[in-house]
């Protein structure tokens, strides 16, 4: 009987399930988004969000705890160096699950799980980047606008002088 067992066993033994979630968590941290089934994505969210919370405080103890779950030095360094500073002011909800339809082979319900702060489309800080781009573009167009008329005027004056000379010569003949 499964009284009180609330987490999804995913049809695996305990060791297989922990290895699966550990590998998926490492892939999510390294690639920032992965495609999987909805059931695995929901299980992964429960597994990885406490690790992301621990990563907000960079101490040796927290690094060792996270390493005991992930078993990958590269994933731990990526988590503490790049992911943790971006999620530092967020209070929770570090992942987003987006359902993507059904897999063609077995019609399994698939989903995309991603880290919320690494998506450029939904990121509220993207507006700051746009303003810097606009200021750069306006500065570069202003430089071109200042330089362009001077160059155009020089080129325009020379052909007019040649054209008048050639018309006078033709008239003189």
Tab-separated table of N, CA and C in Angstrom:
chain	number	residue	atom	x	y	z
A	1	UNK	N	0.841	-1.190	0.000
A	1	UNK	CA	0.000	0.000	0.000
A	1	UNK	C	0.879	1.242	0.000
A	2	UNK	N	0.355	2.328	-0.572
A	2	UNK	CA	1.150	3.551	-0.682
A	2	UNK	C	0.561	4.677	0.169
A	3	UNK	N	0.101	4.369	1.355
A	3	UNK	CA	-0.473	5.382	2.223
A	3	UNK	C	0.570	6.430	2.582
A	4	UNK	N	0.252	7.696	2.323
A	4	UNK	CA	1.111	8.802	2.727
A	4	UNK	C	2.345	9.007	1.860
A	5	UNK	N	2.495	8.257	0.783
A	5	UNK	CA	3.650	8.423	-0.101
A	5	UNK	C	3.243	9.355	-1.229
A	6	UNK	N	3.570	10.632	-1.062
A	6	UNK	CA	3.031	11.639	-1.964
A	6	UNK	C	3.858	11.871	-3.214
A	7	UNK	N	5.147	11.563	-3.220
A	7	UNK	CA	5.944	11.860	-4.405
A	7	UNK	C	5.792	10.763	-5.450
A	8	UNK	N	6.055	11.135	-6.692
A	8	UNK	CA	5.907	10.213	-7.806
A	8	UNK	C	7.123	9.298	-7.876
A	9	UNK	N	6.892	7.998	-7.895
A	9	UNK	CA	7.981	7.034	-7.924
A	9	UNK	C	8.536	6.852	-9.337
A	10	UNK	N	7.834	7.327	-10.343
A	10	UNK	CA	8.256	7.299	-11.741
A	10	UNK	C	8.531	5.886	-12.259
A	11	UNK	N	7.961	4.874	-11.605
A	11	UNK	CA	8.123	3.499	-12.066
A	11	UNK	C	9.536	2.986	-11.932
A	12	UNK	N	10.287	3.467	-10.962
A	12	UNK	CA	11.691	3.107	-10.799
A	12	UNK	C	11.978	2.753	-9.339
A	13	UNK	N	13.100	2.091	-9.138
A	13	UNK	CA	13.546	1.843	-7.773
A	13	UNK	C	14.087	3.150	-7.196
A	14	UNK	N	14.332	3.177	-5.909
A	14	UNK	CA	14.779	4.401	-5.255
A	14	UNK	C	16.137	4.852	-5.782
A	15	UNK	N	17.066	3.922	-5.980
A	15	UNK	CA	18.392	4.298	-6.471
A	15	UNK	C	18.332	4.784	-7.918
A	16	UNK	N	17.514	4.124	-8.728
A	16	UNK	CA	17.364	4.550	-10.129
A	16	UNK	C	16.714	5.932	-10.205
A	17	UNK	N	15.731	6.168	-9.370
A	17	UNK	CA	15.036	7.457	-9.353
A	17	UNK	C	15.972	8.581	-8.898
A	18	UNK	N	16.780	8.330	-7.876
A	18	UNK	CA	17.687	9.376	-7.407
A	18	UNK	C	18.763	9.679	-8.451
A	19	UNK	N	19.238	8.642	-9.161
A	19	UNK	CA	20.220	8.865	-10.224
A	19	UNK	C	19.600	9.647	-11.382
A	20	UNK	N	18.378	9.308	-11.732
A	20	UNK	CA	17.671	10.007	-12.801
A	20	UNK	C	17.493	11.484	-12.467
A	21	UNK	N	17.021	11.774	-11.271
A	21	UNK	CA	16.786	13.165	-10.877
A	21	UNK	C	18.093	13.939	-10.742
A	22	UNK	N	19.143	13.277	-10.266
A	22	UNK	CA	20.444	13.925	-10.160
A	22	UNK	C	20.967	14.308	-11.537
A	23	UNK	N	20.880	13.404	-12.492
A	23	UNK	CA	21.348	13.681	-13.849
A	23	UNK	C	20.505	14.765	-14.519
A	24	UNK	N	19.206	14.710	-14.311
A	24	UNK	CA	18.341	15.725	-14.906
A	24	UNK	C	18.602	17.096	-14.285
A	25	UNK	N	18.864	17.131	-12.985
A	25	UNK	CA	19.166	18.399	-12.319
A	25	UNK	C	20.469	18.988	-12.845
A	26	UNK	N	21.476	18.143	-13.058
A	26	UNK	CA	22.747	18.619	-13.627
A	26	UNK	C	22.531	19.176	-15.026
A	27	UNK	N	21.745	18.490	-15.837
A	27	UNK	CA	21.461	18.965	-17.194
A	27	UNK	C	20.698	20.279	-17.168
A	28	UNK	N	19.748	20.405	-16.259
A	28	UNK	CA	18.985	21.649	-16.151
A	28	UNK	C	19.884	22.806	-15.744
A	29	UNK	N	20.786	22.592	-14.829
A	29	UNK	CA	21.680	23.656	-14.371
A	29	UNK	C	22.664	24.044	-15.482
A	30	UNK	N	23.171	23.067	-16.215
A	30	UNK	CA	24.153	23.357	-17.264
A	30	UNK	C	23.520	23.992	-18.497
A	31	UNK	N	22.335	23.500	-18.911
A	31	UNK	CA	21.719	23.966	-20.157
A	31	UNK	C	20.604	24.985	-19.954
A	32	UNK	N	20.176	25.189	-18.720
A	32	UNK	CA	19.144	26.162	-18.326
A	32	UNK	C	17.731	25.756	-18.739
A	33	UNK	N	17.565	24.791	-19.637
A	33	UNK	CA	16.246	24.252	-19.993
A	33	UNK	C	16.426	22.878	-20.609
A	34	UNK	N	15.471	21.977	-20.308
A	34	UNK	CA	15.516	20.634	-20.883
A	34	UNK	C	14.104	20.205	-21.239
A	35	UNK	N	14.007	19.290	-22.199
A	35	UNK	CA	12.731	18.694	-22.589
A	35	UNK	C	12.618	17.324	-21.952
A	36	UNK	N	11.454	17.034	-21.369
A	36	UNK	CA	11.228	15.754	-20.718
A	36	UNK	C	9.722	15.532	-20.626
A	37	UNK	N	9.311	14.497	-19.913
A	37	UNK	CA	7.880	14.277	-19.719
A	37	UNK	C	7.382	15.169	-18.578
A	38	UNK	N	6.087	15.364	-18.529
A	38	UNK	CA	5.501	16.227	-17.500
A	38	UNK	C	5.733	15.639	-16.111
A	39	UNK	N	5.592	14.325	-15.960
A	39	UNK	CA	5.775	13.685	-14.652
A	39	UNK	C	7.207	13.863	-14.151
A	40	UNK	N	8.184	13.678	-15.055
A	40	UNK	CA	9.582	13.861	-14.651
A	40	UNK	C	9.877	15.327	-14.365
A	41	UNK	N	9.277	16.229	-15.108
A	41	UNK	CA	9.502	17.661	-14.877
A	41	UNK	C	8.971	18.077	-13.510
A	42	UNK	N	7.802	17.570	-13.143
A	42	UNK	CA	7.247	17.900	-11.828
A	42	UNK	C	8.092	17.307	-10.703
A	43	UNK	N	8.599	16.096	-10.902
A	43	UNK	CA	9.466	15.485	-9.894
A	43	UNK	C	10.791	16.232	-9.799
A	44	UNK	N	11.290	16.683	-10.951
A	44	UNK	CA	12.550	17.418	-10.969
A	44	UNK	C	12.409	18.765	-10.277
A	45	UNK	N	11.277	19.418	-10.440
A	45	UNK	CA	11.072	20.709	-9.780
A	45	UNK	C	11.147	20.556	-8.270
A	46	UNK	N	10.528	19.523	-7.733
A	46	UNK	CA	10.566	19.277	-6.287
A	46	UNK	C	11.993	18.967	-5.838
A	47	UNK	N	12.781	18.348	-6.704
A	47	UNK	CA	14.146	17.940	-6.376
A	47	UNK	C	15.121	19.110	-6.434
A	48	UNK	N	14.974	19.988	-7.451
A	48	UNK	CA	16.009	20.977	-7.710
A	48	UNK	C	15.776	22.316	-7.000
A	49	UNK	N	14.551	22.660	-6.698
A	49	UNK	CA	14.308	23.974	-6.091
A	49	UNK	C	14.942	24.132	-4.709
A	50	UNK	N	14.927	23.127	-3.836
A	50	UNK	CA	15.667	23.289	-2.571
A	50	UNK	C	17.172	23.456	-2.783
A	51	UNK	N	17.722	22.826	-3.839
A	51	UNK	CA	19.144	22.992	-4.134
A	51	UNK	C	19.439	24.419	-4.585
A	52	UNK	N	18.543	24.989	-5.361
A	52	UNK	CA	18.714	26.371	-5.799
A	52	UNK	C	18.627	27.328	-4.616
A	53	UNK	N	17.771	27.020	-3.660
A	53	UNK	CA	17.670	27.850	-2.458
A	53	UNK	C	18.959	27.776	-1.648
A	54	UNK	N	19.534	26.584	-1.551
A	54	UNK	CA	20.801	26.444	-0.819
A	54	UNK	C	21.932	27.176	-1.533
A	55	UNK	N	21.878	27.245	-2.842
A	55	UNK	CA	22.955	27.869	-3.614
A	55	UNK	C	22.983	29.386	-3.444
A	56	UNK	N	21.921	29.976	-2.933
A	56	UNK	CA	21.890	31.429	-2.753
A	56	UNK	C	22.923	31.895	-1.735
A	57	UNK	N	23.260	31.020	-0.783
A	57	UNK	CA	24.287	31.350	0.207
A	57	UNK	C	25.509	30.471	-0.067
A	58	UNK	N	26.577	31.073	-0.534
A	58	UNK	CA	27.762	30.318	-0.960
A	58	UNK	C	28.662	30.020	0.239
A	59	UNK	N	28.403	28.890	0.886
A	59	UNK	CA	29.255	28.429	1.971
A	59	UNK	C	29.757	27.026	1.639
A	60	UNK	N	30.793	26.614	2.303
A	60	UNK	CA	31.345	25.274	2.073
A	60	UNK	C	30.317	24.208	2.423
A	61	UNK	N	29.582	24.420	3.493
A	61	UNK	CA	28.569	23.457	3.911
A	61	UNK	C	27.488	23.295	2.847
A	62	UNK	N	26.995	24.426	2.306
A	62	UNK	CA	25.962	24.356	1.269
A	62	UNK	C	26.495	23.716	-0.007
A	63	UNK	N	27.739	24.003	-0.347
A	63	UNK	CA	28.329	23.372	-1.533
A	63	UNK	C	28.405	21.846	-1.354
A	64	UNK	N	28.758	21.396	-0.161
A	64	UNK	CA	28.851	19.956	0.082
A	64	UNK	C	27.478	19.295	0.054
A	65	UNK	N	26.478	19.971	0.602
A	65	UNK	CA	25.113	19.430	0.564
A	65	UNK	C	24.628	19.307	-0.877
A	66	UNK	N	24.826	20.359	-1.675
A	66	UNK	CA	24.393	20.342	-3.070
A	66	UNK	C	25.163	19.280	-3.852
A	67	UNK	N	26.459	19.140	-3.587
A	67	UNK	CA	27.250	18.119	-4.278
A	67	UNK	C	26.769	16.721	-3.934
A	68	UNK	N	26.285	16.508	-2.708
A	68	UNK	CA	25.788	15.187	-2.341
A	68	UNK	C	24.551	14.816	-3.154
A	69	UNK	N	23.799	15.817	-3.638
A	69	UNK	CA	22.634	15.556	-4.476
A	69	UNK	C	23.008	15.458	-5.955
A	70	UNK	N	23.909	16.313	-6.421
A	70	UNK	CA	24.189	16.402	-7.857
A	70	UNK	C	25.307	15.465	-8.315
A	71	UNK	N	26.334	15.251	-7.505
A	71	UNK	CA	27.473	14.397	-7.846
A	71	UNK	C	28.197	14.862	-9.107
A	72	UNK	N	28.245	16.175	-9.335
A	72	UNK	CA	28.945	16.713	-10.499
A	72	UNK	C	29.585	18.039	-10.114
A	73	UNK	N	30.916	18.094	-10.158
A	73	UNK	CA	31.617	19.322	-9.777
A	73	UNK	C	31.288	20.459	-10.729
A	74	UNK	N	31.178	20.152	-12.026
A	74	UNK	CA	30.883	21.191	-13.012
A	74	UNK	C	29.519	21.818	-12.769
A	75	UNK	N	28.535	20.976	-12.452
A	75	UNK	CA	27.192	21.493	-12.196
A	75	UNK	C	27.164	22.343	-10.919
A	76	UNK	N	27.906	21.934	-9.910
A	76	UNK	CA	27.940	22.692	-8.653
A	76	UNK	C	28.596	24.055	-8.866
A	77	UNK	N	29.709	24.090	-9.595
A	77	UNK	CA	30.356	25.387	-9.840
A	77	UNK	C	29.487	26.278	-10.708
A	78	UNK	N	28.826	25.711	-11.708
A	78	UNK	CA	27.901	26.494	-12.549
A	78	UNK	C	26.757	27.054	-11.705
A	79	UNK	N	26.241	26.224	-10.809
A	79	UNK	CA	25.136	26.642	-9.952
A	79	UNK	C	25.541	27.794	-9.045
A	80	UNK	N	26.675	27.678	-8.396
A	80	UNK	CA	27.075	28.710	-7.438
A	80	UNK	C	27.655	29.951	-8.106
A	81	UNK	N	28.232	29.830	-9.315
A	81	UNK	CA	28.845	30.994	-9.970
A	81	UNK	C	27.877	31.790	-10.838
A	82	UNK	N	27.067	31.110	-11.651
A	82	UNK	CA	26.227	31.847	-12.600
A	82	UNK	C	24.748	31.863	-12.238
A	83	UNK	N	24.241	30.737	-11.742
A	83	UNK	CA	22.800	30.653	-11.464
A	83	UNK	C	22.449	31.388	-10.172
A	84	UNK	N	23.192	31.151	-9.110
A	84	UNK	CA	22.860	31.726	-7.804
A	84	UNK	C	22.824	33.255	-7.795
A	85	UNK	N	23.758	33.971	-8.430
A	85	UNK	CA	23.646	35.433	-8.418
A	85	UNK	C	22.389	35.956	-9.124
A	86	UNK	N	21.919	35.234	-10.150
A	86	UNK	CA	20.728	35.682	-10.866
A	86	UNK	C	19.459	35.454	-10.070
A	87	UNK	N	19.430	34.399	-9.233
A	87	UNK	CA	18.216	34.098	-8.480
A	87	UNK	C	18.289	34.625	-7.053
A	88	UNK	N	19.283	35.439	-6.742
A	88	UNK	CA	19.522	35.862	-5.355
A	88	UNK	C	18.337	36.600	-4.756
A	89	UNK	N	17.668	37.455	-5.515
A	89	UNK	CA	16.563	38.237	-4.950
A	89	UNK	C	15.206	37.554	-5.104
A	90	UNK	N	15.159	36.414	-5.763
A	90	UNK	CA	13.898	35.684	-5.930
A	90	UNK	C	13.625	34.829	-4.695
A	91	UNK	N	12.371	34.808	-4.231
A	91	UNK	CA	12.016	34.077	-3.010
A	91	UNK	C	11.606	32.635	-3.251
A	92	UNK	N	11.492	32.228	-4.455
A	92	UNK	CA	11.082	30.863	-4.779
A	92	UNK	C	10.557	30.835	-6.189
A	93	UNK	N	10.156	29.663	-6.655
A	93	UNK	CA	9.652	29.545	-8.011
A	93	UNK	C	10.742	29.760	-9.034
A	94	UNK	N	11.828	29.017	-8.899
A	94	UNK	CA	12.983	29.207	-9.761
A	94	UNK	C	12.824	28.518	-11.106
A	95	UNK	N	11.867	27.581	-11.207
A	95	UNK	CA	11.690	26.833	-12.445
A	95	UNK	C	10.298	27.077	-13.023
A	96	UNK	N	10.199	26.866	-14.331
A	96	UNK	CA	8.931	27.017	-15.047
A	96	UNK	C	8.740	25.769	-15.897
A	97	UNK	N	7.537	25.196	-15.855
A	97	UNK	CA	7.212	24.023	-16.663
A	97	UNK	C	6.213	24.455	-17.723
A	98	UNK	N	6.573	24.232	-18.984
A	98	UNK	CA	5.714	24.577	-20.116
A	98	UNK	C	5.387	23.282	-20.845
A	99	UNK	N	4.113	22.936	-20.934
A	99	UNK	CA	3.707	21.711	-21.617
A	99	UNK	C	3.850	21.908	-23.123
A	100	UNK	N	4.451	20.907	-23.786
A	100	UNK	CA	4.754	21.041	-25.214
A	100	UNK	C	4.019	20.045	-26.097
A	101	UNK	N	3.079	19.319	-25.566
A	101	UNK	CA	2.309	18.403	-26.407
A	101	UNK	C	2.640	16.953	-26.102
A	102	UNK	N	2.500	16.121	-27.140
A	102	UNK	CA	2.659	14.690	-26.965
A	102	UNK	C	3.811	14.182	-27.826
A	103	UNK	N	4.569	13.236	-27.277
A	103	UNK	CA	5.703	12.660	-27.976
A	103	UNK	C	5.192	11.708	-29.067
A	104	UNK	N	5.762	11.757	-30.256
A	104	UNK	CA	5.236	10.938	-31.354
A	104	UNK	C	5.345	9.427	-31.118
A	105	UNK	N	6.396	8.958	-30.478
A	105	UNK	CA	6.610	7.524	-30.340
A	105	UNK	C	5.612	6.822	-29.443
A	106	UNK	N	5.370	7.393	-28.271
A	106	UNK	CA	4.500	6.725	-27.301
A	106	UNK	C	3.389	7.625	-26.775
A	107	UNK	N	3.231	8.800	-27.341
A	107	UNK	CA	2.180	9.748	-26.962
A	107	UNK	C	2.286	10.182	-25.499
A	108	UNK	N	3.519	10.217	-24.970
A	108	UNK	CA	3.718	10.696	-23.609
A	108	UNK	C	3.575	12.215	-23.593
A	109	UNK	N	2.994	12.747	-22.532
A	109	UNK	CA	2.810	14.183	-22.380
A	109	UNK	C	4.167	14.810	-22.063
A	110	UNK	N	4.673	15.664	-22.949
A	110	UNK	CA	6.010	16.226	-22.787
A	110	UNK	C	5.942	17.669	-22.291
A	111	UNK	N	7.058	18.112	-21.741
A	111	UNK	CA	7.128	19.465	-21.196
A	111	UNK	C	8.548	19.987	-21.308
A	112	UNK	N	8.661	21.296	-21.257
A	112	UNK	CA	9.944	21.984	-21.212
A	112	UNK	C	10.064	22.563	-19.809
A	113	UNK	N	11.121	22.205	-19.098
A	113	UNK	CA	11.359	22.785	-17.780
A	113	UNK	C	12.582	23.684	-17.907
A	114	UNK	N	12.474	24.904	-17.387
A	114	UNK	CA	13.549	25.874	-17.535
A	114	UNK	C	13.714	26.687	-16.268
A	115	UNK	N	14.889	27.290	-16.134
A	115	UNK	CA	15.132	28.222	-15.038
A	115	UNK	C	14.532	29.565	-15.429
A	116	UNK	N	13.735	30.130	-14.555
A	116	UNK	CA	12.940	31.309	-14.872
A	116	UNK	C	13.810	32.508	-15.238
A	117	UNK	N	14.870	32.761	-14.515
A	117	UNK	CA	15.662	33.970	-14.724
A	117	UNK	C	16.552	33.911	-15.960
A	118	UNK	N	16.632	32.765	-16.626
A	118	UNK	CA	17.487	32.646	-17.797
A	118	UNK	C	16.699	32.674	-19.101
A	119	UNK	N	15.412	32.945	-19.044
A	119	UNK	CA	14.609	33.055	-20.251
A	119	UNK	C	14.531	34.518	-20.652
A	120	UNK	N	15.011	34.869	-21.846
A	120	UNK	CA	15.059	36.262	-22.288
A	120	UNK	C	13.667	36.808	-22.609
A	121	UNK	N	12.728	35.931	-23.001
A	121	UNK	CA	11.403	36.401	-23.395
A	121	UNK	C	10.588	36.907	-22.210
A	122	UNK	N	10.683	36.213	-21.069
A	122	UNK	CA	9.882	36.570	-19.908
A	122	UNK	C	10.659	37.342	-18.853
A	123	UNK	N	11.905	37.647	-19.107
A	123	UNK	CA	12.757	38.276	-18.097
A	123	UNK	C	12.434	39.766	-17.969
A	124	UNK	N	12.057	40.255	-16.802
A	124	UNK	CA	11.762	41.682	-16.652
A	124	UNK	C	13.000	42.563	-16.767
A	125	UNK	N	14.199	42.007	-16.585
A	125	UNK	CA	15.424	42.795	-16.713
A	125	UNK	C	15.812	43.017	-18.162
A	126	UNK	N	15.110	42.421	-19.094
A	126	UNK	CA	15.429	42.588	-20.517
A	126	UNK	C	15.168	44.025	-20.967
A	127	UNK	N	14.276	44.741	-20.290
A	127	UNK	CA	13.991	46.129	-20.656
A	127	UNK	C	15.231	46.995	-20.491
A	128	UNK	N	16.042	46.721	-19.482
A	128	UNK	CA	17.269	47.488	-19.276
A	128	UNK	C	18.219	47.294	-20.444
A	129	UNK	N	18.310	46.089	-20.957
A	129	UNK	CA	19.181	45.829	-22.093
A	129	UNK	C	18.692	46.584	-23.324
A	130	UNK	N	17.382	46.635	-23.520
A	130	UNK	CA	16.836	47.325	-24.681
A	130	UNK	C	17.157	48.818	-24.626
A	131	UNK	N	17.081	49.411	-23.445
A	131	UNK	CA	17.358	50.839	-23.354
A	131	UNK	C	18.816	51.125	-23.679
A	132	UNK	N	19.731	50.244	-23.276
A	132	UNK	CA	21.132	50.478	-23.614
A	132	UNK	C	21.343	50.311	-25.111
A	133	UNK	N	20.652	49.383	-25.735
A	133	UNK	CA	20.784	49.223	-27.172
A	133	UNK	C	20.248	50.452	-27.898
A	134	UNK	N	19.137	50.976	-27.437
A	134	UNK	CA	18.559	52.144	-28.086
A	134	UNK	C	19.506	53.332	-27.985
A	135	UNK	N	20.118	53.492	-26.821
A	135	UNK	CA	21.027	54.623	-26.674
A	135	UNK	C	22.252	54.441	-27.561
A	136	UNK	N	22.704	53.213	-27.725
A	136	UNK	CA	23.847	52.977	-28.599
A	136	UNK	C	23.458	53.244	-30.046
A	137	UNK	N	22.282	52.793	-30.425
A	137	UNK	CA	21.839	53.007	-31.791
A	137	UNK	C	21.657	54.487	-32.076
A	138	UNK	N	21.077	55.214	-31.123
A	138	UNK	CA	20.862	56.637	-31.351
A	138	UNK	C	22.200	57.365	-31.430
A	139	UNK	N	23.171	56.937	-30.649
A	139	UNK	CA	24.482	57.567	-30.696
A	139	UNK	C	25.170	57.250	-32.028
A	140	UNK	N	25.064	56.013	-32.490
A	140	UNK	CA	25.711	55.644	-33.749
A	140	UNK	C	25.014	56.313	-34.931
A	141	UNK	N	23.685	56.438	-34.885
A	141	UNK	CA	22.988	57.107	-35.986
A	141	UNK	C	23.276	58.596	-35.976
A	142	UNK	N	23.476	59.170	-34.805
A	142	UNK	CA	23.817	60.593	-34.734
A	142	UNK	C	25.187	60.833	-35.352
A	143	UNK	N	26.130	59.934	-35.100
A	143	UNK	CA	27.459	60.080	-35.701
A	143	UNK	C	27.373	59.963	-37.216
A	144	UNK	N	26.602	59.015	-37.698
A	144	UNK	CA	26.457	58.832	-39.133
A	144	UNK	C	25.768	60.038	-39.742
A	145	UNK	N	24.764	60.560	-39.054
A	145	UNK	CA	24.036	61.715	-39.567
A	145	UNK	C	24.938	62.941	-39.649
A	146	UNK	N	25.850	63.087	-38.704
A	146	UNK	CA	26.764	64.231	-38.723
A	146	UNK	C	27.803	64.058	-39.820
A	147	UNK	N	28.321	62.839	-39.985
A	147	UNK	CA	29.363	62.617	-40.972
A	147	UNK	C	28.799	62.535	-42.378
A	148	UNK	N	27.648	61.969	-42.556
A	148	UNK	CA	27.107	61.710	-43.882
A	148	UNK	C	26.888	62.985	-44.708
A	149	UNK	N	26.271	64.060	-44.192
A	149	UNK	CA	26.046	65.225	-45.043
A	149	UNK	C	27.341	65.846	-45.551
A	150	UNK	N	28.388	65.850	-44.747
A	150	UNK	CA	29.650	66.443	-45.182
A	150	UNK	C	30.207	65.665	-46.376
A	151	UNK	N	30.138	64.356	-46.330
A	151	UNK	CA	30.655	63.534	-47.413
A	151	UNK	C	29.788	63.704	-48.660
A	152	UNK	N	28.495	63.757	-48.464
A	152	UNK	CA	27.574	63.879	-49.593
A	152	UNK	C	27.762	65.218	-50.288
A	153	UNK	N	27.930	66.271	-49.521
A	153	UNK	CA	28.077	67.594	-50.124
A	153	UNK	C	29.328	67.659	-50.987
A	154	UNK	N	30.424	67.068	-50.556
A	154	UNK	CA	31.650	67.089	-51.334
A	154	UNK	C	31.469	66.344	-52.640
A	155	UNK	N	30.820	65.195	-52.580
A	155	UNK	CA	30.615	64.402	-53.784
A	155	UNK	C	29.645	65.093	-54.731
A	156	UNK	N	28.668	65.796	-54.216
A	156	UNK	CA	27.664	66.439	-55.049
A	156	UNK	C	28.268	67.638	-55.770
A	157	UNK	N	29.153	68.369	-55.135
A	157	UNK	CA	29.728	69.572	-55.747
A	157	UNK	C	30.617	69.222	-56.928
A	158	UNK	N	31.413	68.185	-56.842
A	158	UNK	CA	32.321	67.825	-57.917
A	158	UNK	C	31.580	67.443	-59.188
A	159	UNK	N	30.557	66.582	-59.148
A	159	UNK	CA	29.872	66.243	-60.403
A	159	UNK	C	29.177	67.447	-61.037
A	160	UNK	N	28.660	68.380	-60.239
A	160	UNK	CA	27.993	69.541	-60.809
A	160	UNK	C	28.995	70.385	-61.589
A	161	UNK	N	30.177	70.557	-61.063
A	161	UNK	CA	31.195	71.352	-61.741
A	161	UNK	C	31.592	70.677	-63.050
A	162	UNK	N	31.749	69.403	-63.064
A	162	UNK	CA	32.108	68.684	-64.281
A	162	UNK	C	30.975	68.757	-65.284
A	163	UNK	N	29.752	68.654	-64.806
A	163	UNK	CA	28.609	68.684	-65.713
A	163	UNK	C	28.504	70.054	-66.382
A	164	UNK	N	28.716	71.136	-65.636
A	164	UNK	CA	28.629	72.467	-66.237
A	164	UNK	C	29.773	72.689	-67.225
A	165	UNK	N	30.948	72.177	-66.910
A	165	UNK	CA	32.074	72.312	-67.830
A	165	UNK	C	31.798	71.578	-69.130
A	166	UNK	N	31.263	70.387	-69.025
A	166	UNK	CA	31.011	69.612	-70.235
A	166	UNK	C	29.891	70.236	-71.055
A	167	UNK	N	28.896	70.828	-70.415
A	167	UNK	CA	27.815	71.482	-71.188
A	167	UNK	C	28.332	72.749	-71.850
A	168	UNK	N	29.230	73.482	-71.213
A	168	UNK	CA	29.788	74.678	-71.838
A	168	UNK	C	30.657	74.317	-73.027
A	169	UNK	N	31.416	73.203	-72.894
A	169	UNK	CA	32.267	72.785	-74.006
A	169	UNK	C	31.422	72.388	-75.195
A	170	UNK	N	30.306	71.664	-74.923
A	170	UNK	CA	29.423	71.246	-76.002
A	170	UNK	C	28.775	72.463	-76.649
A	171	UNK	N	28.428	73.450	-75.868
A	171	UNK	CA	27.826	74.664	-76.405
A	171	UNK	C	28.835	75.440	-77.235
A	172	UNK	N	30.106	75.415	-76.827
A	172	UNK	CA	31.152	76.119	-77.536
A	172	UNK	C	31.454	75.452	-78.857
A	173	UNK	N	31.252	74.217	-79.022
A	173	UNK	CA	31.554	73.527	-80.268
A	173	UNK	C	30.505	73.818	-81.248
